[in-house]
Amino acid sequence: MNFDLRHIRYFCAVAEQLHFGRAAEKLHIAQPAVSRAISQLEQEIGVRLLDRNNRKVALTVAGRVFLESCYDIQESLQKSVMRARKAEDGKLGQLVVGYTDFAIMGSLPKILKEFRQQHPDILLAPIHSVTSTQIEHLESGKIDVGFVTGPLMIPDFHCKTVQEDRFVVVLYRNHPLAKQKTINLAQLRDEPFILGNLNDWKYYHDHLYRVCRSAGFTMNVVQQAYNSDAIFGLIACEMGVTIHSSCAGDYLREGLVIREIANLNETILTQAIWKENSASQVTKVFAEFLDTWKL
Amino acid sequence: MNFDLRHIRYFCAVAEQLHFGRAAEKLHIAQPAVSRAISQLEQEIGVRLLDRNNRKVALTVAGRVFLESCYDIQESLQKSVMRARKAEDGKLGQLVVGYTDFAIMGSLPKILKEFRQQHPDILLAPIHSVTSTQIEHLESGKIDVGFVTGPLMIPDFHCKTVQEDRFVVVLYRNHPLAKQKTINLAQLRDEPFILGNLNDWKYYHDHLYRVCRSAGFTMNVVQQAYNSDAIFGLIACEMGVTIHSSCAGDYLREGLVIREIANLNETILTQAIWKENSASQVTKVFAEFLDTWKL
DNA sequence: GTTCATTTATGCGAATTAAGTATTGATGCG
DNA sequence: CGCATCAATACTTAATTCGCATAAATGAAC
């Protein structure tokens, strides 16, 4: 294949005009150049593309077939250039997003949906993992953006709070405290607590620990569960209670109830977090997008 | 887009080698030519494709994206040339095939299946119509090949017999003659006949007329039906009998029986037929294929 | 820190390729 | 049969691409 795009351009012009002279005019060149290009192309392919004499020009069967291909190729080339430019701008590519239980129960679906609409050429790859793991993966580059449970402040990382939830008590329906509309933290002093795995949920537990300490007690943890669903499952067994995020409200299983905590200003933040330096262009586009996001 | 395939070729080479010198060697040109082509390409697209200094060459994100496109384009170009060549040779295109009831009940399915396997790039467009209509459509170019009921000899047309059937009597099960194993034609002298529309089935009727005449009688036609299924339907109503092609054997409806005709050498030919001149290349390929077809 | 080896980029003349001008030659129409 | 039209060809000119020589940059080694 020793022809190039010029030949294809010229061929398309002639095929459209069915006239070498007019095609040349459209191409802003002289007619002989067109004649030569067409014969070169035909020679190269080894097939006559245009049935022509000095009075008439018509596409051959092969010419019609090749013409279609020519349009395809030109279109595909144009797209390729666009894609390269988009990739440069971070508007095309892949974004690996880490997320916690709280994030996926809360604002993340809306955020990702909106982002996908604005940037259809960016493939989102969401990965569930807890805050501490996400931070490791951000460091190692395994994920581009994390949605973690804060409050959090890590050097060299950018943060954006995307969700603010209240602490709430989750009880089984028969629990005595379920009769109250709101619960004072101190009332939970002697309750058996079911929490997420103390290693995995470290950031949330530290926060919760401080909250309970300031209410004058330490949680009596009787079970550690794998995730929110497991916690709720164990509570449904009436094995204990938990303090969870208010974002669980929509996802609570049958038999469980949520009660607000009285006189507690402390909130749970879910934050988007990404490496300040060494962020891919796609990450930067996502960061920009988050900038415009209203809590 | 003021670049051509040369730039794409060079870019692919560099992307593969990640080394301008070695790429140049592979391309059998000097290194500066490669350098220049790459910068031209980058300038044209407006995006840096290769992160390079005097020690290292690496694809940028945009470069990776564009490289994929380059492979696609080159492949697509190669295919386009192949398709044009195939089209020239008649190995790609469309073939409109007319066929009769007898053809589709007989050898046509096998023929078309085999042809499709040998020529997957030829789109077959089968159209049902009777012999006389097919001949009109062949004249006007509406169909490329007809499968008609012969025997037939038309000037300027090529013929190839693809199927030879016996005349058989089709009766309803309760018919007195159904008790016989074979039937003499003369026994049908006074039977009410159900045949296809006399205009549409002209060629078959003429043939059948001659056959009955030589048996010493003229058919008493009481009903004309639209197609074979309709004929059989009316026979199932016990409105009459018919003489049909033995190819109907596999398709006969419940309640009907077939009886061979004694002492009849006459056969029904199904023939492929196409215009000798002005045949498209695809038609010629089909004709060649038929040449190798064993009856 | 300096030198060296390696490799991409650039300047310039040569070679190749494409385009332009003028003309030929073929073809259909009046 | 001549004329008008239009693609093809010959030859010249312009543009592009290439190769060689070399500069400039960079990392490694001493």
XYZ file of C-alpha atoms (C1' of nucleotides) in Angstrom:
650
model
C 0.000 0.000 0.000
C 2.012 2.859 -1.312
C -0.685 5.476 -1.469
C -1.715 7.981 1.129
C -4.583 10.076 2.312
C -4.147 12.514 -0.537
C -5.149 9.809 -2.982
C -8.202 9.000 -0.920
C -9.201 12.662 -0.690
C -8.873 13.075 -4.437
C -10.756 9.887 -5.141
C -13.649 10.961 -2.937
C -13.809 14.297 -4.718
C -13.936 12.673 -8.148
C -16.473 10.093 -6.975
C -18.687 12.896 -5.734
C -18.372 15.078 -8.800
C -17.978 12.311 -11.368
C -15.879 14.872 -13.194
C -12.115 15.290 -12.939
C -12.133 18.986 -13.720
C -14.752 19.926 -11.163
C -13.133 17.677 -8.576
C -9.821 19.448 -9.145
C -11.541 22.774 -8.727
C -13.050 21.684 -5.413
C -9.640 20.481 -4.280
C -8.020 23.748 -5.399
C -5.567 21.993 -7.653
C -5.225 21.473 -11.388
C -6.956 18.645 -13.218
C -3.859 16.642 -14.240
C -2.907 16.175 -10.599
C -6.239 14.482 -10.022
C -5.864 12.262 -13.070
C -2.447 11.152 -11.918
C -3.522 10.510 -8.332
C -6.445 8.362 -9.449
C -4.351 6.236 -11.756
C -1.721 5.812 -9.058
C -4.385 4.699 -6.642
C -5.864 2.271 -9.141
C -2.429 0.896 -9.928
C -1.674 0.464 -6.252
C -4.926 -1.353 -5.510
C -4.789 -3.187 -8.792
C -8.416 -2.421 -9.546
C -10.107 0.117 -11.779
C -12.183 2.370 -9.538
C -13.609 4.724 -12.121
C -14.948 3.783 -15.507
C -14.038 6.806 -17.535
C -13.563 7.984 -21.065
C -13.351 11.500 -22.364
C -17.064 12.054 -21.977
C -18.212 10.192 -18.904
C -16.978 9.217 -15.470
C -18.686 6.501 -13.463
C -17.809 4.451 -10.424
C -17.069 0.794 -11.017
C -18.485 -1.775 -8.637
C -15.133 -1.918 -6.870
C -15.070 1.877 -6.845
C -18.378 2.036 -5.033
C -17.138 -0.433 -2.454
C -13.867 1.422 -2.011
C -15.591 4.782 -1.772
C -17.569 3.639 1.248
C -14.369 2.495 2.883
C -12.789 5.843 2.115
C -15.509 7.688 3.962
C -15.170 5.284 6.872
C -11.435 5.771 7.005
C -11.617 9.518 6.866
C -14.234 9.588 9.576
C -12.276 7.187 11.686
C -9.161 9.295 11.257
C -10.973 12.407 12.347
C -12.274 10.560 15.385
C -8.802 9.301 16.195
C -7.443 12.810 16.262
C -10.331 13.920 18.444
C -9.726 11.036 20.802
C -6.041 11.857 21.067
C -6.916 15.441 21.892
C -9.519 14.350 24.401
C -7.043 11.973 26.015
C -4.569 14.842 26.296
C -7.211 16.922 28.036
C -8.152 14.049 30.332
C -11.581 13.811 28.770
C -10.996 10.239 27.684
C -9.535 7.445 29.684
C -10.126 5.465 32.821
C -10.726 6.560 36.396
C -10.432 4.067 39.205
C -12.605 5.200 42.091
C -12.460 3.765 45.579
C -15.529 4.023 47.764
C -16.719 3.147 51.250
C -20.054 1.814 52.425
C -21.028 5.298 53.491
C -20.160 6.798 50.103
C -22.135 4.277 48.079
C -25.079 4.549 50.443
C -24.944 8.316 50.117
C -23.967 10.788 47.440
C -21.583 8.723 45.289
C -24.161 7.276 42.859
C -25.414 10.742 42.015
C -21.891 12.064 41.613
C -20.767 9.260 39.302
C -23.953 9.426 37.265
C -23.538 13.127 36.662
C -19.839 12.709 35.846
C -20.567 9.957 33.359
C -23.038 12.205 31.628
C -20.556 15.046 31.401
C -17.662 12.782 30.386
C -18.998 9.759 28.523
C -15.528 8.841 27.241
C -14.124 8.324 30.707
C -14.557 4.780 31.894
C -15.326 4.686 35.607
C -13.975 1.718 37.522
C -15.379 1.813 41.062
C -13.756 -0.389 43.680
C -15.144 -0.923 47.146
C -12.701 -0.669 49.993
C -12.368 0.853 53.413
C -10.740 4.188 54.077
C -7.351 2.878 55.188
C -7.015 0.578 52.167
C -8.038 3.346 49.826
C -5.293 5.569 51.175
C -2.737 2.840 50.542
C -4.061 2.361 47.024
C -3.951 6.075 46.365
C -0.305 6.078 47.430
C 0.533 3.168 45.156
C -1.531 4.499 42.265
C -3.970 1.591 42.247
C -6.858 4.003 42.480
C -7.114 7.561 41.208
C -9.719 8.959 43.564
C -10.965 7.702 46.881
C -14.268 8.364 48.580
C -13.402 7.912 52.228
C -14.808 8.494 55.659
C -13.305 11.566 57.269
C -12.661 13.959 58.659
C -9.266 13.477 57.115
C -6.280 15.619 56.336
C -3.253 14.027 54.668
C -0.280 15.960 53.295
C 0.064 15.919 49.478
C -3.579 14.942 49.112
C -6.469 17.024 47.944
C -9.771 16.711 49.707
C -13.318 17.675 48.953
C -16.189 16.961 51.306
C -19.094 15.524 49.328
C -21.376 14.273 52.040
C -22.153 15.078 55.678
C -24.134 12.611 57.771
C -25.296 12.474 61.359
C -24.440 9.706 63.808
C -27.563 7.641 64.421
C -28.338 4.675 66.630
C -29.465 1.500 64.893
C -31.606 -0.803 67.048
C -33.739 -3.860 66.586
C -37.404 -3.014 66.868
C -37.920 -4.737 70.222
C -35.078 -2.903 71.892
C -36.262 -0.854 74.912
C -34.623 2.326 73.570
C -36.546 1.943 70.311
C -39.523 3.444 72.116
C -37.728 6.770 72.451
C -37.795 9.245 69.619
C -34.270 10.389 70.302
C -31.548 8.800 72.356
C -28.901 10.320 74.574
C -25.475 8.844 73.929
C -25.008 8.114 77.629
C -27.943 5.724 77.460
C -25.805 3.409 75.299
C -23.155 3.051 78.048
C -23.992 -0.584 78.804
C -25.300 -1.664 75.417
C -23.437 -4.388 73.504
C -22.009 -2.766 70.355
C -21.664 -4.340 66.939
C -19.165 -2.498 64.756
C -17.229 -2.978 61.588
C -13.869 -4.744 61.767
C -11.727 -2.559 64.031
C -8.761 -2.589 61.629
C -10.678 -1.871 58.460
C -12.999 0.728 59.901
C -10.210 2.382 61.873
C -10.948 5.947 60.803
C -14.635 5.711 61.632
C -13.994 3.922 64.938
C -11.472 6.476 66.102
C -14.002 9.154 65.423
C -16.814 7.274 67.136
C -14.565 6.457 70.064
C -13.906 10.155 70.649
C -17.597 10.920 70.428
C -18.476 8.293 73.029
C -15.598 9.317 75.288
C -16.950 12.820 75.401
C -20.293 11.322 76.413
C -18.409 9.678 79.239
C -18.172 6.026 78.201
C -16.305 3.498 76.061
C -18.218 1.245 73.714
C -18.597 -2.351 74.704
C -17.847 -4.039 71.369
C -19.198 -7.565 71.301
C -19.002 -8.294 67.559
C -16.980 -7.113 64.595
C -18.694 -7.441 61.242
C -17.404 -7.389 57.694
C -19.526 -4.557 56.347
C -22.658 -2.510 56.989
C -24.972 -5.245 55.830
C -23.331 -7.693 58.197
C -23.609 -5.247 61.095
C -27.308 -4.807 60.399
C -27.724 -8.545 60.095
C -26.213 -9.133 63.516
C -28.369 -6.404 65.026
C -31.411 -8.072 63.480
C -30.343 -11.131 65.495
C -30.733 -8.857 68.526
C -27.064 -9.384 69.392
C -26.478 -5.702 69.977
C -26.798 -2.186 68.637
C -24.594 0.160 66.639
C -23.989 3.767 65.900
C -23.994 4.190 62.169
C -24.195 6.960 59.629
C -27.565 8.500 58.853
C -26.938 7.653 55.182
C -27.968 4.088 56.047
C -31.525 5.347 56.388
C -32.667 4.198 52.978
C -31.034 0.796 53.156
C -32.093 -0.493 56.564
C -33.344 -4.062 56.661
C -36.706 -5.139 57.995
C -36.879 -5.291 61.802
C -34.377 -2.520 62.413
C -35.040 1.065 63.398
C -33.003 4.244 63.434
C -33.043 6.761 66.240
C -31.471 10.185 66.179
C -28.964 11.088 68.881
C -29.856 14.083 71.046
C -27.417 16.954 71.516
C -24.684 15.743 69.161
C -23.195 18.243 66.750
C -20.469 15.931 65.520
C -20.981 14.777 61.921
C -19.479 12.134 59.650
C -17.840 13.497 56.548
C -17.419 11.558 53.340
C -14.615 13.074 51.351
C -13.260 12.669 47.876
C -9.491 12.460 48.084
C -6.766 12.321 45.439
C -3.039 12.827 45.160
C -2.149 16.411 44.546
C 0.924 15.763 42.425
C 1.224 12.959 39.931
C -2.505 13.051 39.299
C -3.425 11.903 35.828
C -5.166 14.351 33.551
C -8.346 12.334 33.991
C -8.058 12.730 37.743
C -7.655 16.451 37.283
C -10.800 16.565 35.171
C -12.615 14.690 37.914
C -11.241 17.091 40.522
C -12.465 20.025 38.477
C -15.840 18.378 38.213
C -15.987 17.894 41.986
C -15.166 21.574 42.460
C -18.503 22.433 40.932
C -20.336 19.850 43.057
C -22.693 21.222 45.652
C -22.820 19.235 48.862
C -5.637 17.127 8.996
C -2.603 17.747 6.884
C -0.742 14.543 7.586
C -0.819 11.298 5.703
C -0.263 7.611 6.110
C 3.500 8.031 6.120
C 3.258 9.871 9.429
C 1.116 7.112 10.853
C 3.507 4.429 9.683
C 6.446 6.233 11.218
C 4.600 6.866 14.462
C 3.718 3.196 14.800
C 7.331 2.223 14.251
C 8.579 4.607 16.924
C 5.825 3.563 19.322
C 6.855 -0.056 18.875
C 10.575 0.530 19.209
C 10.431 3.470 21.604
C 13.613 4.526 19.840
C 13.843 6.874 16.859
C 17.013 5.354 15.479
C 15.826 1.780 15.536
C 12.445 2.802 14.138
C 14.224 4.532 11.258
C 16.251 1.404 10.633
C 13.077 -0.703 10.468
C 11.559 1.804 8.075
C 14.728 1.834 5.959
C 15.138 5.563 6.248
C 17.413 7.855 8.236
C 16.604 8.938 11.752
C 16.057 12.668 11.080
C 13.173 11.846 8.762
C 11.454 10.072 11.613
C 12.048 12.925 14.034
C 10.599 15.404 11.598
C 7.564 13.266 10.753
C 6.715 12.792 14.408
C 6.911 16.486 15.183
C 4.822 17.279 12.137
C 2.210 14.786 13.269
C 2.197 16.170 16.784
C 1.910 19.709 15.465
C -0.964 18.699 13.207
C -2.901 16.946 15.974
C -1.876 19.556 18.511
C -0.950 16.945 21.068
C 2.355 15.514 22.198
C 2.320 11.805 21.391
C 5.758 10.831 22.606
C 7.431 11.985 25.778
C 11.029 12.074 24.714
C 14.361 13.510 25.585
C 17.745 12.491 24.415
C 17.752 9.391 26.576
C 14.245 8.061 26.716
C 11.172 7.739 24.533
C 7.767 6.943 26.004
C 4.213 7.167 24.781
C 2.060 9.837 26.350
C -1.485 8.989 27.333
C -2.707 10.619 24.135
C -0.025 8.703 22.246
C -1.311 5.405 23.531
C -4.833 6.300 22.494
C -3.722 7.467 19.069
C -1.563 4.405 18.529
C -4.565 2.133 18.882
C -6.407 4.228 16.336
C -3.421 4.001 14.018
C -3.516 0.232 14.065
C -7.255 0.314 13.473
C -6.870 2.651 10.538
C -4.110 0.658 8.939
C -6.056 -2.541 9.330
C -9.191 -0.929 8.018
C -7.276 0.394 5.031
C -5.888 -3.001 4.239
C -9.385 -4.449 4.455
C -10.729 -1.732 2.193
C -8.220 -2.590 -0.492
C -9.058 -6.254 -0.117
C -12.750 -5.502 -0.392
C -12.222 -3.444 -3.523
C -10.252 -6.291 -5.056
C -12.894 -8.788 -4.022
C -15.620 -6.609 -5.453
C -13.683 -6.452 -8.715
C -13.475 -10.223 -8.757
C -17.163 -10.573 -7.935
C -16.340 -12.095 -4.574
C -18.114 -9.340 -2.700
C -21.466 -7.850 -3.461
C -25.087 -8.791 -3.752
C -26.796 -11.504 -5.760
C -30.536 -11.372 -6.270
C -31.809 -14.894 -6.814
C -35.270 -15.743 -8.083
C -36.733 -19.121 -7.236
C -39.836 -21.197 -7.840
C -41.746 -23.437 -5.476
C -40.040 -26.436 -7.019
C -36.569 -24.958 -6.540
C -37.038 -24.077 -2.887
C -38.622 -27.464 -2.197
C -35.688 -29.126 -3.913
C -32.002 -28.399 -4.336
C -31.878 -24.606 -3.886
C -31.344 -24.536 -0.115
C -28.316 -26.810 -0.422
C -26.927 -24.774 -3.313
C -27.297 -21.439 -1.545
C -25.889 -22.813 1.692
C -22.786 -24.092 -0.035
C -22.368 -20.853 -1.993
C -22.650 -18.765 1.141
C -19.923 -20.832 2.714
C -17.625 -20.402 -0.252
C -18.426 -16.695 -0.662
C -19.347 -15.204 2.690
C -18.972 -11.641 1.370
C -21.707 -12.058 -1.188
C -25.104 -11.135 0.171
C -27.775 -13.431 -1.203
C -31.193 -11.886 -1.773
C -33.637 -14.656 -2.713
C -36.966 -13.631 -4.195
C -39.830 -16.016 -4.803
C -41.522 -15.785 -8.165
C -42.805 -17.984 -10.949
C -40.786 -18.831 -14.039
C -42.351 -16.278 -16.385
C -41.903 -13.414 -13.909
C -38.326 -14.439 -13.269
C -37.554 -14.259 -16.961
C -38.961 -10.737 -17.123
C -36.912 -9.744 -14.096
C -33.788 -11.241 -15.588
C -34.349 -9.165 -18.716
C -34.847 -5.986 -16.713
C -31.975 -6.740 -14.356
C -34.168 -6.967 -11.262
C -32.705 -10.382 -10.507
C -29.288 -11.772 -11.334
C -30.031 -15.476 -11.421
C -33.298 -17.333 -11.693
C -34.147 -20.830 -10.600
C -36.966 -21.723 -12.940
C -39.002 -24.684 -14.045
C -37.835 -26.002 -17.419
C -37.078 -27.422 -19.787
C -36.184 -24.006 -21.071
C -33.948 -22.585 -23.787
C -33.835 -18.821 -24.261
C -31.362 -17.027 -26.511
C -28.718 -14.914 -24.716
C -29.350 -16.824 -21.503
C -27.162 -19.387 -19.854
C -28.774 -22.429 -18.350
C -27.697 -25.092 -15.912
C -29.969 -27.906 -14.787
C -29.727 -28.285 -11.045
C -32.638 -30.567 -10.279
C -34.616 -33.274 -12.049
C -37.946 -34.439 -10.595
C -40.591 -36.917 -11.625
C -44.244 -36.061 -12.203
C -46.317 -37.519 -9.362
C -50.024 -37.595 -8.578
C -51.130 -35.936 -5.366
C -54.391 -37.289 -3.926
C -56.358 -37.025 -0.733
C -56.112 -40.183 1.287
C -59.726 -41.273 0.679
C -59.452 -41.016 -3.067
C -60.157 -44.348 -4.841
C -56.879 -44.181 -6.759
C -54.947 -43.832 -3.512
C -55.296 -47.550 -3.099
C -53.056 -48.170 -6.110
C -49.290 -48.150 -5.718
C -48.794 -46.518 -9.108
C -51.246 -44.744 -11.355
C -51.579 -44.706 -15.116
C -52.008 -41.201 -16.466
C -55.107 -42.226 -18.435
C -56.836 -43.027 -15.147
C -56.890 -39.289 -14.391
C -58.928 -38.514 -17.510
C -62.092 -37.601 -15.635
C -60.549 -36.346 -12.373
C -61.089 -32.727 -11.381
C -57.641 -31.033 -11.476
C -56.363 -28.346 -9.153
C -53.405 -26.474 -10.625
C -51.426 -23.326 -10.056
C -52.665 -20.124 -11.684
C -52.579 -20.811 -15.424
C -50.806 -17.541 -16.234
C -48.180 -17.741 -13.517
C -47.443 -21.428 -13.888
C -47.474 -21.198 -17.670
C -44.239 -23.071 -18.292
C -45.170 -25.977 -16.030
C -48.722 -26.165 -17.398
C -47.571 -26.248 -20.991
C -45.303 -29.096 -20.126
C -47.967 -30.946 -18.176
C -50.511 -30.314 -20.939
C -48.229 -32.023 -23.454
C -47.713 -34.941 -21.104
C -51.453 -35.469 -20.631
C -52.182 -35.038 -24.327
C -49.825 -37.874 -25.119
C -51.716 -39.945 -22.592
C -54.776 -39.121 -24.615
C -56.681 -36.576 -22.539
C -56.907 -32.914 -21.510
C -56.971 -31.994 -17.838
C -60.241 -30.898 -16.401
C -59.070 -27.908 -14.350
C -61.614 -26.989 -11.676
C -59.503 -24.697 -9.488
C -56.474 -22.476 -9.884
C -54.451 -21.920 -6.730
C -51.864 -19.338 -5.775
C -49.002 -21.655 -4.922
C -48.158 -25.250 -4.039
C -49.395 -24.927 -0.473
C -52.723 -23.618 -1.739
C -53.014 -26.481 -4.255
C -52.382 -29.002 -1.496
C -54.861 -27.210 0.745
C -57.597 -27.474 -1.843
C -56.798 -31.147 -2.443
C -57.058 -31.710 1.291
C -60.613 -30.321 0.925
C -61.132 -33.228 -1.499
C -61.956 -30.784 -4.289
C -59.688 -32.524 -6.737
C -56.237 -33.923 -7.469
C -53.083 -32.617 -9.061
C -49.969 -33.694 -10.820
C -47.037 -32.124 -9.026
C -43.289 -32.476 -8.852
C -41.792 -35.289 -6.816
C -39.820 -32.660 -4.904
C -43.013 -31.966 -2.942
C -42.495 -35.311 -1.216
C -40.984 -33.899 1.950
C -43.467 -31.093 2.321
C -46.818 -32.790 1.848
C -49.526 -31.904 4.360
C -51.400 -34.392 6.521
C -54.176 -36.232 4.701
C -52.493 -36.172 1.311
C -50.654 -38.976 -0.466
C -48.307 -39.169 -3.414
C -48.466 -41.844 -6.089
C -45.903 -42.456 -8.797
C -47.043 -42.427 -12.416
C -46.455 -45.621 -14.344
C -44.621 -45.595 -17.669
C -43.709 -41.910 -17.767
C -40.169 -40.966 -18.721
C -40.822 -37.244 -18.861
C -39.149 -35.288 -16.020
C -39.400 -31.770 -14.619
C -36.176 -29.831 -14.780
C -35.300 -27.001 -12.435
C -32.704 -24.815 -14.067
C -30.522 -21.965 -12.984
C -30.662 -19.276 -15.632
C -28.817 -15.991 -16.105
C -28.079 -13.461 -18.780
C -25.014 -14.360 -20.790
C -23.900 -10.814 -21.509
C -24.184 -7.949 -19.066
C -23.852 -10.368 -16.171
C -22.307 -8.755 -13.112
C -19.028 -10.134 -11.876
C -20.903 -11.577 -8.900
C -23.214 -13.409 -11.278
C -20.204 -14.804 -13.099
C -18.785 -16.072 -9.828
C -22.117 -17.729 -9.110
C -22.139 -19.231 -12.592
C -18.657 -20.624 -12.051
C -19.793 -22.057 -8.757
C -22.778 -23.732 -10.431
C -20.450 -25.253 -12.998
C -18.903 -27.331 -10.253
C -22.308 -28.312 -8.868
C -23.229 -31.961 -9.250
C -26.897 -32.567 -9.913
C 32.359 17.951 38.232
C 33.876 16.779 33.943
C 33.974 13.739 30.188
C 31.972 10.447 27.295
C 28.508 7.912 24.910
C 24.106 7.981 23.234
C 20.230 9.873 21.119
C 16.968 13.341 19.447
C 16.702 17.711 16.890
C 18.158 20.927 13.259
C 20.456 23.094 9.052
C 21.277 22.501 4.435
C 21.807 20.622 -0.060
C 20.142 16.643 -2.910
C 16.609 13.708 -4.465
C 12.116 12.597 -4.925
C 7.445 13.651 -5.504
C 3.583 16.465 -6.602
C 1.638 20.260 -9.075
C 1.078 23.381 -13.006
C 0.973 24.613 -18.008
C 0.361 23.403 -22.465
C -1.094 20.024 -25.408
C -2.780 15.689 -27.192
C -6.256 12.493 -28.043
C -10.601 10.461 -27.620
C -15.640 10.848 -27.806
C -20.258 12.354 -28.328
C -23.190 15.899 -30.503
C -24.916 18.858 -33.933
C -17.406 15.951 -40.543
C -16.153 19.511 -37.541
C -16.634 21.215 -32.932
C -16.750 21.144 -28.028
C -15.558 18.749 -23.990
C -12.760 16.378 -20.958
C -9.331 12.998 -19.387
C -4.514 11.781 -20.254
C 0.254 12.932 -21.229
C 4.779 15.656 -21.752
C 7.423 18.700 -19.855
C 8.576 22.249 -16.516
C 8.330 24.171 -11.978
C 7.411 24.000 -7.165
C 7.143 21.631 -2.908
C 8.201 18.069 -0.006
C 10.955 14.647 1.895
C 15.253 12.662 2.647
C 20.084 12.008 3.965
C 24.306 13.758 5.793
C 26.608 16.378 8.997
C 26.242 18.257 13.254
C 24.333 20.513 17.280
C 22.198 19.993 21.684
C 20.657 17.437 25.476
C 21.013 13.922 28.911
C 22.438 10.318 31.843
C 26.354 7.444 33.233
C 31.030 6.806 34.520
C 35.216 8.060 36.524
